[in-house]
Short mmCIF file of C-alpha atoms and ligand atoms in Angstrom, two decimals:
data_model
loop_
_atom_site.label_atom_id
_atom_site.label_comp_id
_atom_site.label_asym_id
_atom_site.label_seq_id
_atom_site.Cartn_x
_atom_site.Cartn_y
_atom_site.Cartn_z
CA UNK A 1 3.55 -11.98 -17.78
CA UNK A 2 2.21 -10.57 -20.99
CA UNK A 3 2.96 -6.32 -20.55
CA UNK A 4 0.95 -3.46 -21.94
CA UNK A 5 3.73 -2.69 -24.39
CA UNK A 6 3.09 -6.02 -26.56
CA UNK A 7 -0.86 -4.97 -25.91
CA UNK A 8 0.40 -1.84 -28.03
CA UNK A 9 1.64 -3.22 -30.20
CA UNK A 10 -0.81 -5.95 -31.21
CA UNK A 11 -3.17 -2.60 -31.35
CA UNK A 12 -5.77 -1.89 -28.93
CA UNK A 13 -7.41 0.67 -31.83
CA UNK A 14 -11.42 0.60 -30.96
CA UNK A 15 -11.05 -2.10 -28.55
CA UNK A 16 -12.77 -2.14 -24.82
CA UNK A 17 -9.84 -2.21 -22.43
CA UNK A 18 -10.87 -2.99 -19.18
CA UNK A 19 -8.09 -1.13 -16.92
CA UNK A 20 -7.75 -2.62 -13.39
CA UNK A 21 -6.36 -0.01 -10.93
CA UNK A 22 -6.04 1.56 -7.51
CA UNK A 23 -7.53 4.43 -7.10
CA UNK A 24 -8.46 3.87 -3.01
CA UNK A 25 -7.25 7.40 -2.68
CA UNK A 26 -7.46 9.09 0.76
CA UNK A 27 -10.67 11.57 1.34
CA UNK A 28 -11.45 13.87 4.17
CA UNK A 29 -15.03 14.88 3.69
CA UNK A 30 -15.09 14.02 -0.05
CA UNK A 31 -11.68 15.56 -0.94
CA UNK A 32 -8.89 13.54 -2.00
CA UNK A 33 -6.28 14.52 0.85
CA UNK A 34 -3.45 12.48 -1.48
CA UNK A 35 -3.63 11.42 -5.02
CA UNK A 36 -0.62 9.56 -5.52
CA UNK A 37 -2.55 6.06 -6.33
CA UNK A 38 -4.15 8.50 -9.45
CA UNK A 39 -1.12 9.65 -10.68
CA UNK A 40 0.70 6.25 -10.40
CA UNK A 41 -1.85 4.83 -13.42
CA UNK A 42 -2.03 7.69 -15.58
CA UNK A 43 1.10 6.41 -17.77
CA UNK A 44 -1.02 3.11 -18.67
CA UNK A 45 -4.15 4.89 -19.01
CA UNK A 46 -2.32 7.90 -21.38
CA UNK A 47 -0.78 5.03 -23.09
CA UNK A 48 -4.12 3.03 -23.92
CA UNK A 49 -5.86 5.99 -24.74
CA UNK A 50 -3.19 7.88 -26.90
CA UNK A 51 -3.50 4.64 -29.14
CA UNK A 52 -7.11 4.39 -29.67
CA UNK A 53 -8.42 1.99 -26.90
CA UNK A 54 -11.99 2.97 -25.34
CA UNK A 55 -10.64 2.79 -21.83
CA UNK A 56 -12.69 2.13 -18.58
CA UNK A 57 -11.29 2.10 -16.03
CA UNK A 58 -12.37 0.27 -12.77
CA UNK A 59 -10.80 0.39 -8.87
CA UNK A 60 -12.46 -0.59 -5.27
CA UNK A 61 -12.45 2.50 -2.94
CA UNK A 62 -12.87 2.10 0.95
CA UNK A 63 -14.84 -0.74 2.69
CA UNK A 64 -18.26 -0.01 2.02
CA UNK A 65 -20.60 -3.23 2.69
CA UNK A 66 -21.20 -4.65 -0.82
CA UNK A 67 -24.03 -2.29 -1.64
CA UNK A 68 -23.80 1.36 -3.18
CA UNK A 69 -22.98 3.75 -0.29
CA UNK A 70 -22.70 7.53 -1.30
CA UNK A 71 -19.82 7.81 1.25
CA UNK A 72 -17.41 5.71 -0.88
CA UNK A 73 -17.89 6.32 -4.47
CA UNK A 74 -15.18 6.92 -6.90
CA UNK A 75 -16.99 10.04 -8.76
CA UNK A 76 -14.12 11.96 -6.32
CA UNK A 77 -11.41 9.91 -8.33
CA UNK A 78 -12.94 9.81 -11.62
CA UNK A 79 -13.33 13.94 -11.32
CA UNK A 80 -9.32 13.71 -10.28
CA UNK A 81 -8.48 11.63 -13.07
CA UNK A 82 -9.84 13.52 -15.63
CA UNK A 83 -8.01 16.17 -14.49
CA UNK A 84 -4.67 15.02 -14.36
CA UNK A 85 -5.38 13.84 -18.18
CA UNK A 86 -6.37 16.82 -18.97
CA UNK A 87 -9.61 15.39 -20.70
CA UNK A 88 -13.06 14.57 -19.98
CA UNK A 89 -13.69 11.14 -18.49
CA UNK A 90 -16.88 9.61 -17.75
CA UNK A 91 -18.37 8.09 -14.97
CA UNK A 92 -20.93 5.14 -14.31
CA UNK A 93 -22.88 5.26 -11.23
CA UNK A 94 -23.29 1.67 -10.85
CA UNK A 95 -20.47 -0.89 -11.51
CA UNK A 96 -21.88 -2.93 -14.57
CA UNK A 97 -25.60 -2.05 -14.68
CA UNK A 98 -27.41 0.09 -17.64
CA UNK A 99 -24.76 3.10 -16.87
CA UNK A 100 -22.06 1.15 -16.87
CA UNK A 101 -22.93 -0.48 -20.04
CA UNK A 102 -24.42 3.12 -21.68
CA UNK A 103 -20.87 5.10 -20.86
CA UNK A 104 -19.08 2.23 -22.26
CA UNK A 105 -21.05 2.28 -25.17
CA UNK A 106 -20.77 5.82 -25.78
CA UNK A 107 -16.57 5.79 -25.32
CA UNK A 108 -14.89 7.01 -28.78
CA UNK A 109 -11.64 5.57 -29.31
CA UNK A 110 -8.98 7.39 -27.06
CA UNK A 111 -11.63 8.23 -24.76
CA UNK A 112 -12.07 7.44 -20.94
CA UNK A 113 -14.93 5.53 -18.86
CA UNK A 114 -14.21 4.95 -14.60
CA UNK A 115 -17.01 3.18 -13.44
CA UNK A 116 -18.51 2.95 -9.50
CA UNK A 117 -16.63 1.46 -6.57
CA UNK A 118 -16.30 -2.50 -7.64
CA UNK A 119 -17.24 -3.24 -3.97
CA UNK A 120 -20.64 -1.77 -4.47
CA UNK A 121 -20.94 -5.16 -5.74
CA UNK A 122 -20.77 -8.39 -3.00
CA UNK A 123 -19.10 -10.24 -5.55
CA UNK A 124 -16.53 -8.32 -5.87
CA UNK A 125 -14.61 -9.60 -2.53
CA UNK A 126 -16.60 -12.43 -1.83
CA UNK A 127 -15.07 -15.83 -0.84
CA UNK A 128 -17.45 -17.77 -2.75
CA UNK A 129 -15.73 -18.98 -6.03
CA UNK A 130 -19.57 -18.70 -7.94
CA UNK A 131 -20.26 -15.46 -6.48
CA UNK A 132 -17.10 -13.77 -7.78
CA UNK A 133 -17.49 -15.65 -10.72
CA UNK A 134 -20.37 -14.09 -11.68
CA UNK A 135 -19.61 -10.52 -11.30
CA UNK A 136 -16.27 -11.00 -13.15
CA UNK A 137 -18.81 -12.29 -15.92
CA UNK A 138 -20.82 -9.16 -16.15
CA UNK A 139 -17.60 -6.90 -15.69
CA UNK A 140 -15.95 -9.30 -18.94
CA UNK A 141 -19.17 -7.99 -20.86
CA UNK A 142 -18.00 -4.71 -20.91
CA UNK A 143 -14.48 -5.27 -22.54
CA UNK A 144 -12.96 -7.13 -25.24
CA UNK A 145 -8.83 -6.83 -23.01
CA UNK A 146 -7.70 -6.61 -19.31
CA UNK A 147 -5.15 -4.58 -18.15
CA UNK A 148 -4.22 -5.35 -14.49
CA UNK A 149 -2.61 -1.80 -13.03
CA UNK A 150 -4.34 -1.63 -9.42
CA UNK A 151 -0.67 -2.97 -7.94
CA UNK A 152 -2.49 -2.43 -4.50
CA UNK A 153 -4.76 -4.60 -4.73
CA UNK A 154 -3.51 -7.77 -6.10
CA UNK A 155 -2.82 -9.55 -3.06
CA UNK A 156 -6.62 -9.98 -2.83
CA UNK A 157 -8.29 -12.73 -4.45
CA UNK A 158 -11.46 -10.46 -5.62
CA UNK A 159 -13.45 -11.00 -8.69
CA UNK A 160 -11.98 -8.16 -10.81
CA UNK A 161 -8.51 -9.15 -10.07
CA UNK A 162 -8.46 -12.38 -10.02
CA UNK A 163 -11.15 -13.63 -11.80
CA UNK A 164 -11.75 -11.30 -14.23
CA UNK A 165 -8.05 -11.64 -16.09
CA UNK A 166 -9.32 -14.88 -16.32
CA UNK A 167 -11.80 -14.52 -19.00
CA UNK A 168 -9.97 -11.74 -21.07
CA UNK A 169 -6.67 -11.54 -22.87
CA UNK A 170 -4.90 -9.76 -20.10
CA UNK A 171 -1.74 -8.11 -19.38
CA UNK A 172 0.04 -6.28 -16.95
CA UNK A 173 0.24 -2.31 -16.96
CA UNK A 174 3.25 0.34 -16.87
CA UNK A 175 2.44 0.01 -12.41
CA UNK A 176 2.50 -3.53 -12.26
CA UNK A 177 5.37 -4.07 -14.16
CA UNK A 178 7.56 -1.48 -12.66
CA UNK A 179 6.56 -2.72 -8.29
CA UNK A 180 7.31 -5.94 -10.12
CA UNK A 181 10.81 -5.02 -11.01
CA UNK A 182 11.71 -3.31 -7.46
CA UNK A 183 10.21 -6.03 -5.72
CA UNK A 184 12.40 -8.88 -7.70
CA UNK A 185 15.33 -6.37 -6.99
CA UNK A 186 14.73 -6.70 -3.01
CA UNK A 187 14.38 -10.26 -3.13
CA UNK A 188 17.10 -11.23 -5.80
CA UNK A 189 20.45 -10.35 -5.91
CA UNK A 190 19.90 -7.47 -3.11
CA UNK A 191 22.56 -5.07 -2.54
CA UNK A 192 23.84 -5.05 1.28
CA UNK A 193 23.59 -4.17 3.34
CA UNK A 194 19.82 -4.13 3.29
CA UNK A 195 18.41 -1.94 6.01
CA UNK A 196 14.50 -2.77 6.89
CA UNK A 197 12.15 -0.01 9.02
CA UNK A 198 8.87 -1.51 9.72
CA UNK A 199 6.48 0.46 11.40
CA UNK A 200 2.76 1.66 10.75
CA UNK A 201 -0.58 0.17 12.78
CA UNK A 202 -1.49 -3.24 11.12
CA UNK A 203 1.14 -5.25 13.93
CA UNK A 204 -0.43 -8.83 12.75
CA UNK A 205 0.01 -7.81 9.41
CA UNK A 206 3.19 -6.89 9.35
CA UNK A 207 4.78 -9.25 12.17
CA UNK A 208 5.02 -12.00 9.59
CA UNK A 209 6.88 -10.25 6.80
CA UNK A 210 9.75 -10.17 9.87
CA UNK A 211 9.81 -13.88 10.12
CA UNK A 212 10.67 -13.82 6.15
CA UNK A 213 12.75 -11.07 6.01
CA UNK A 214 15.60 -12.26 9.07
CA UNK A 215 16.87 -14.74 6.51
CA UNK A 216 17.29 -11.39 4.13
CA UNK A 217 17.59 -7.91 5.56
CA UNK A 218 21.21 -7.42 7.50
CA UNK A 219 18.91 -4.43 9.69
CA UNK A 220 15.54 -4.39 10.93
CA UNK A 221 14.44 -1.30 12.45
CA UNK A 222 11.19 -1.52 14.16
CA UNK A 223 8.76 1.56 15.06
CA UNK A 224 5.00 2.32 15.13
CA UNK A 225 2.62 0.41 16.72
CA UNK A 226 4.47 -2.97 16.74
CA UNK A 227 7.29 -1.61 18.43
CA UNK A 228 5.47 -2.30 21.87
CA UNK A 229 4.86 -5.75 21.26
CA UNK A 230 8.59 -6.05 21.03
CA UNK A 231 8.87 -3.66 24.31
CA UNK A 232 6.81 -5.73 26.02
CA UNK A 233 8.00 -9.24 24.98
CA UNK A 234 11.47 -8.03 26.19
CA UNK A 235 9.87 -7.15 29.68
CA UNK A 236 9.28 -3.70 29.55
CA UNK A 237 5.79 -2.03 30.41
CA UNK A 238 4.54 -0.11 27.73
CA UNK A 239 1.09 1.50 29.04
CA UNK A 240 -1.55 1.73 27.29
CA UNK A 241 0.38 1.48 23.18
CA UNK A 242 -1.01 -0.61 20.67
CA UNK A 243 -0.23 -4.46 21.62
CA UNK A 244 -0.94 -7.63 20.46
CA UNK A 245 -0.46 -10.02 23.28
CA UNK A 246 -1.31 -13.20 21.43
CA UNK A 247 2.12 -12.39 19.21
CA UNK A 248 4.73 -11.91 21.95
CA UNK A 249 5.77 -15.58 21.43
CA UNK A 250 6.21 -15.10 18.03
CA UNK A 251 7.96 -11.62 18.84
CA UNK A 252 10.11 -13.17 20.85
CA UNK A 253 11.42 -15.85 19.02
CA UNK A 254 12.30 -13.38 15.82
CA UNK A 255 14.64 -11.78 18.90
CA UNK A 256 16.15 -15.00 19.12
CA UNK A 257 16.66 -16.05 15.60
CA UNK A 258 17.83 -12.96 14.84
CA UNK A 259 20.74 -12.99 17.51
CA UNK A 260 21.64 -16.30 16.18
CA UNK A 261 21.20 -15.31 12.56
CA UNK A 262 23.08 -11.87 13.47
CA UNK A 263 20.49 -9.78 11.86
CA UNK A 264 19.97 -6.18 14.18
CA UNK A 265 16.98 -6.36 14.89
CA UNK A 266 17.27 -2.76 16.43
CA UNK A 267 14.03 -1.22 18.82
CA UNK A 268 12.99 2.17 20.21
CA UNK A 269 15.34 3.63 22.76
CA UNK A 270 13.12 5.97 23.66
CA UNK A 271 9.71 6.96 22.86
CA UNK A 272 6.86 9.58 22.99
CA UNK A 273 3.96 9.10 24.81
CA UNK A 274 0.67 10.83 26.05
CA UNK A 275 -2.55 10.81 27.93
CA UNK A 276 -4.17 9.89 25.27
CA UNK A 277 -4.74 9.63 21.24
CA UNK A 278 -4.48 12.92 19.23
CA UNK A 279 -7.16 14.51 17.74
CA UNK A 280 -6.33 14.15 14.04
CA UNK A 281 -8.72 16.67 12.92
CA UNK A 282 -8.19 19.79 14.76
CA UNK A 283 -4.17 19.25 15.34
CA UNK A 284 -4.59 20.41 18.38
CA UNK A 285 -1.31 20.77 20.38
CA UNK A 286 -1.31 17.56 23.17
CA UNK A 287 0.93 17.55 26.09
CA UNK A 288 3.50 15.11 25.01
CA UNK A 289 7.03 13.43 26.71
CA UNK A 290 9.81 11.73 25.22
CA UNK A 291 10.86 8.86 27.55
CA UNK A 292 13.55 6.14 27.79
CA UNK A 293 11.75 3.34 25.71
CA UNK A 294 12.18 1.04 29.70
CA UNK A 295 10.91 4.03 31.35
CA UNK A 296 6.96 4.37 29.76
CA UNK A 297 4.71 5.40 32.40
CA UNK A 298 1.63 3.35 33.56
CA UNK A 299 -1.62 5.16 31.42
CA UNK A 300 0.26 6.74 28.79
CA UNK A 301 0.75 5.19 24.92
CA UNK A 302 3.33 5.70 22.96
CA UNK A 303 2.72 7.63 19.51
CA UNK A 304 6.07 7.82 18.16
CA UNK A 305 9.55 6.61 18.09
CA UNK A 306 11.69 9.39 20.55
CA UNK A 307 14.62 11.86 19.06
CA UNK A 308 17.50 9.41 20.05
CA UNK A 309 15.84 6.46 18.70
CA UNK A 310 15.48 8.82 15.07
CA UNK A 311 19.36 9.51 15.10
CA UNK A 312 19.91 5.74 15.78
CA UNK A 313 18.08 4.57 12.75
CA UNK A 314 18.82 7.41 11.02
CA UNK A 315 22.45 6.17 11.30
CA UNK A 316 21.29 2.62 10.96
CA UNK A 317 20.14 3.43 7.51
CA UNK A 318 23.16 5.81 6.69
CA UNK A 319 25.61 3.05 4.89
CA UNK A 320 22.83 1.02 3.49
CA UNK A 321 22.53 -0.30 -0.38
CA UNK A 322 19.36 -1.10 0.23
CA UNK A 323 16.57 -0.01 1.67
CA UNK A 324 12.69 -1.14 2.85
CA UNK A 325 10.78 1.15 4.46
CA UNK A 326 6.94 0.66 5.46
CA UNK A 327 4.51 2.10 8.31
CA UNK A 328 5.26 5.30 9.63
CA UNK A 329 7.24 5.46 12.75
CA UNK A 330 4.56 7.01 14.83
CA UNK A 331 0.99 8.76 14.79
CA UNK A 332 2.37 11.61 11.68
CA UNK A 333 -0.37 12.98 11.18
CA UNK A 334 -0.49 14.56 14.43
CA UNK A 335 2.69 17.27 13.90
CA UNK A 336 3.56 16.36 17.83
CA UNK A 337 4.25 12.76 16.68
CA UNK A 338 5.64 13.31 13.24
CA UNK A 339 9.05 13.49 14.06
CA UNK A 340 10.37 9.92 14.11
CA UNK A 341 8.79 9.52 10.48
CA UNK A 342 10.64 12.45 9.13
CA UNK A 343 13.59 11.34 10.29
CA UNK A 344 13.63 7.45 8.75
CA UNK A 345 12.03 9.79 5.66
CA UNK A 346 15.21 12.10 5.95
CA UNK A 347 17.38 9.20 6.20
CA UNK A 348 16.31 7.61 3.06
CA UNK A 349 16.74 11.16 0.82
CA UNK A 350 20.29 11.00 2.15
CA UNK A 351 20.91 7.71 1.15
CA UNK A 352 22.93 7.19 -1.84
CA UNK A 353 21.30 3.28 -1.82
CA UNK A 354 18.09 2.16 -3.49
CA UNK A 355 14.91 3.28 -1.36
CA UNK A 356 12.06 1.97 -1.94
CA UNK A 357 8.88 2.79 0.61
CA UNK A 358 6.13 0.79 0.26
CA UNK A 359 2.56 1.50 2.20
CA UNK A 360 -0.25 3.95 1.64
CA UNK A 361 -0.11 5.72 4.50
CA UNK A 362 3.93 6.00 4.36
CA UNK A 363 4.05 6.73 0.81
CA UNK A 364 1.04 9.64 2.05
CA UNK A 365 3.40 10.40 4.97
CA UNK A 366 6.38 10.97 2.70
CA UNK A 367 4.27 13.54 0.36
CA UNK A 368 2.36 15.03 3.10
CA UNK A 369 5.88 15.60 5.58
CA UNK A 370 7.08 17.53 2.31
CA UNK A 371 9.67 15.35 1.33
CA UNK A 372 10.26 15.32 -2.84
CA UNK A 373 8.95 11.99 -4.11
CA UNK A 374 12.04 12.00 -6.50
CA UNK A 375 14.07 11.91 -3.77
CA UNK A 376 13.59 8.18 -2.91
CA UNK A 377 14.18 5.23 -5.17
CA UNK A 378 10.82 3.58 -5.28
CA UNK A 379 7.84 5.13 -3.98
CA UNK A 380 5.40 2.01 -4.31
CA UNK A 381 1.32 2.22 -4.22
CA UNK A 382 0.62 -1.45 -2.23
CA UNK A 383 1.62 -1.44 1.55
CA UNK A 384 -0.23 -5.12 1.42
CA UNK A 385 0.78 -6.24 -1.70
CA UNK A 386 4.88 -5.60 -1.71
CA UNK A 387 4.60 -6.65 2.14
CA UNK A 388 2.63 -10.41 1.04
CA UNK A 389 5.10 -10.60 -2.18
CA UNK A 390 8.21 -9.99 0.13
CA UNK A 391 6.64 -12.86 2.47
CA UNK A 392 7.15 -15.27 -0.40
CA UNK A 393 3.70 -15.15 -0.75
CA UNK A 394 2.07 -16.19 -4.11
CA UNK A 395 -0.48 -12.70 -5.19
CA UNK A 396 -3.46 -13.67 -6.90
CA UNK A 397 -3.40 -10.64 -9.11
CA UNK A 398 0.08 -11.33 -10.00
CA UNK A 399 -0.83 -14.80 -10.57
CA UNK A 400 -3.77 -14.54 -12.53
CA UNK A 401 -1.77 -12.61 -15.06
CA UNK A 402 1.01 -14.73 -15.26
CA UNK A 403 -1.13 -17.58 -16.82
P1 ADP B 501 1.00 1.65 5.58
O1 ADP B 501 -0.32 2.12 5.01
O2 ADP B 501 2.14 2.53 5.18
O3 ADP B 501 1.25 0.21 5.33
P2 ADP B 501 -0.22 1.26 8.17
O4 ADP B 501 -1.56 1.36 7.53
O5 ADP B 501 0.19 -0.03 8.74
O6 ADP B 501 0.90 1.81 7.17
O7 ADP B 501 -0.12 2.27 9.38
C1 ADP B 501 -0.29 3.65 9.24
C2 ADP B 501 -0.85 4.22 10.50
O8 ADP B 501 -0.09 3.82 11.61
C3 ADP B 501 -0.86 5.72 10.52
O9 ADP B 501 -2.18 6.16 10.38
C4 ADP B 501 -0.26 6.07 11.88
O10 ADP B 501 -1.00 7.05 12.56
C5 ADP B 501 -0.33 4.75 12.62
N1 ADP B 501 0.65 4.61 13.70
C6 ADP B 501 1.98 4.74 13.64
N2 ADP B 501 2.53 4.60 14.86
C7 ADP B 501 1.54 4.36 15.72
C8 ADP B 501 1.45 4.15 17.13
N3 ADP B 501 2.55 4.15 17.89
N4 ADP B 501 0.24 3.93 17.67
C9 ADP B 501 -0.87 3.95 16.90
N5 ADP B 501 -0.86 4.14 15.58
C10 ADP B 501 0.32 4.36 14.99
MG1 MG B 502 -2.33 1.93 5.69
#
C-alpha cells in the first residue's frame, strides 16, 4: 500500500487530489454533536494542502435514499472543516454535477473543495458493478490522484472506495495508515493477555467477530445489547432487552468453544433495567433497578450492564496488555444508563496496556462521558471496519489500495 508520504514526495503541486474520508459525523438538528471523524483527517488534508494539492474532499453522511435530501448534507461538515483548518473551504451542492466541477475548477493550489453527500448519488452504494462504475467515472473526472482516508468506510464495497482508487493513482492517507498499524498490532504478535469488551446495539454484527476472536483474545467481556442473547441462551429470562433469537445457537456454541478453548468469556452479573426505553432527548430521569443478571423481571429491558458487573470487568481489564473495546456497555446516552460504559472507559485510562476502542458511538461515548482521548491508546474512527478486519475479513477499501 502506496502512503501519502511517497504522494509527497513525488509532488502533488497543482494536482486534483481526490481525498476519500469519513466525515459521517453525528448531528442533532443540524449540529455536529461530535466531530472526532473531522479531526481524525485533518493531518492528510493539512498535509496535501500545505504542499500545493487542490484538495476536494469527498465522504457519505447518513443513509439518505440515493437522491439529495436536505436532512443529510455535508455543508454541516464542510462548515466544521474549514474551521478546524482555519481556512476557507468550499462546498459543492451536488456530488459531481456543474458545482462540483465549478468549485473544483476554481481550487488554487493549497486550497480546499468538500463536495455533497456521495450517497446523494445511487451509485454510490449500489450492488450493481456498472452502476458504481459509472459514478466512480464521473467522480475520476474531477481529480488527477486518490487518497483513501475515510478508514470508516472501507469495509463497504461503494463506488468511491472501491471503485474509484481504481481508476486513479491512489494511496492511503495519514488515517488509514495509522488503524492499519493498530489493527496489524491486535492481530499479530498481540501482547497478552488480550482483554476484549464487546458491547453496543448491532448484536448480528458483532456476534461474528466473537467466533474469530476465541482463537485470539484470552478475555471476552460482553455488555450492551448482545449481552441478552447470551442471558438467554444460558436459560435466563431477560424481558423485554434487545434479542436475537435466531443467534442463540450460535451464542451458545461460542460458550462452549470457549470453555474448551479456556477463553473467559465473562457476562453481566447483574444488570439495569426499566419500564421502558429512555427518552434520549429530554434526559429525563426514568425509574431504574439494578438486578441480579438471573433475576430480570418479566416487562422490563435491560439498558446497561449493573455496578458489580462494572467492577468485574473493570478488574477483568486491570492486568491486560492488550485491549479491544467496542459498543458501549449500555444505553450512555441516557446519564441513568451510563454507568457501565464509564467504567470499561475508566478501566482502559488505568490501564498501563495498549487500548484501542474502536466504534462510533464508543469512540462518541468516550468524548462525550469526559474521558481525555489521550488517555487511551488508539481511539479508532470505523466500528465496522476494525470489527470486519479483525474477522479476517478482506476490506474492499483496503484492498482496492493495496493493488
Ligand atoms: P459502535 O458505534 O461503537 O460500534 P453500536 O453502534 O453497535 O456501537 O451501538 C451503540 C448503541 O448501542 C448506543 O447508541 C447505545 O445506546 C446502544 N446500546 C447499548 N446497550 C444497549 C442495550 N442494552 N439496549 C439497547 N441499546 C443499547
Ligand atoms: Mg454505531
Amino acid at each position: 500500500m502506496k502512503t501519502i508520504d511517497e504522494l509527497l514526495t513525488e509532488g502533488v503541486e497543482g494536482r486534483r487530489v481526490f481525498v476519500r474520508a469519513d466525515l459521517n459525523v453525528p448531528l442533532a438538528d443540524g449540529v455536529i454533536t461530535d466531530d472526532g471523524r473531522i479531526r481524525a483527517v485533518l493531518p492528510t488534508v493539512k498535509a496535501l494542502a500545505g504542499a500545493g494539492a487542490k484538495v476536494i474532499v469527498a465522504s457519505h453522511l447518513g443513509r439518505p435514499k440515493g437522491a439529495p435530501d436536505p436532512a443529510f448534507s455535508l455543508l454541516p461538515a464542510a462548515e466544521r472543516l474549514g474551521e478546524l483548518l482555519g481556512a476557507p473551504v468550499a462546498f459543492a451542492q451536488d456530488t459531481v454535477g456543474p458545482a462540483a466541477h465549478e468549485a473544483v475548477d476554481g481550487l488554487e493550489p493549497g486550497q480546499v473543495a468538500v463536495i455533497e453527500n456521495l450517497r446523494f448519488n445511487a451509485g454510490e452504494t449500489s450492488k450493481d458493478d456498472t452502476e458504481r462504475g459509472e459514478f466512480a467515472d464521473r467522480l475520476a473526472a474531477l481529480a488527477d490522484v486518490y487518497v483513501g482516508d475515510g478508514f470508516g468506510a472501507v469495509h463497504r464495497k461503494h463506488a468511491s472506495v472501491y471503485d474509484l482508487p481504481k481508476r486513479l493513482p491512489h494511496y492511503a492517507g495519514y488515517l488509514i495508515a495509522t488503524e492499519v498499524g493498530v489493527l496489524k498490532k491486535l492481530t499479530e504478535d498481540v501482547s497478552r493477555p488480550y482483554v476484549v469488551a464487546l458491547g453496543g446495539s448491532k448484536v448480528s454484527d458483532k456476534l461474528a467477530v466473537i467466533d474469530q476472536l476465541l482463537g485470539k483474545a484470552d478475555r471476552i467481556l460482553i455488555g450492551g445489547g448482545m449481552a441478552f442473547t447470551f442471558l438467554k441462551a444460558k436459560g435466563y429470562e431477560v424481558g423485554t432487552s434487545l434479542l436475537q433469537e435466531d443467534q442463540i445457537p450460535a451464542v451458545t456454541e461460542y460458550m462452549a468453544r470457549a470453555e474448551k478453548q479456556g477463553v473467559e468469556l465473562v457476562l453481566p452479573v447483574d444488570v439495569v433495567v426499566a419500564p421502558g426505553f429512555p427518552d434520549l432527548k429530554t434526559k429525563a430521569p426514568t425509574e431504574h433497578t439494578a438486578v441480579a443478571a438471573d433475576q430480570m423481571p418479566e416487562g422490563q429491558l435491560g439498558l446497561d450492564i449493573g455496578p458489580k458487573t462494572g467492577e468485574l470487568y473493570a478488574a477483568k481489564l486491570a492486568d491486560a496488555e492488550t485491549v479491544f473495546w467496542n459498543g458501549p456497555m449500555g444505553v450512555f446516552e441516557h446519564p441513568d444508563y451510563a454507568e457501565g460504559t464509564k467504567a470499561v472507559a475508566q478501566a482502559l485510562v488505568d490501564s498501563n496496556g495498549f487500548t484501542v476502542v474502536g466504534g462510533g458511538d464508543s469512540a462518541a461515548a468516550v468524548r462525550t462521558l469526559g474521558f481525555d482521548e489521550n488517555a487511551f491508546g488508539h481511539i479508532s474512527t470505523g466500528g465496522g471496519a476494525s470489527l470486519e478486519y479483525l474477522e479476517g475479513k478482506t476490506l474492499p477499501g483496503l484492498a482496492a489500495l493495496e493493488d
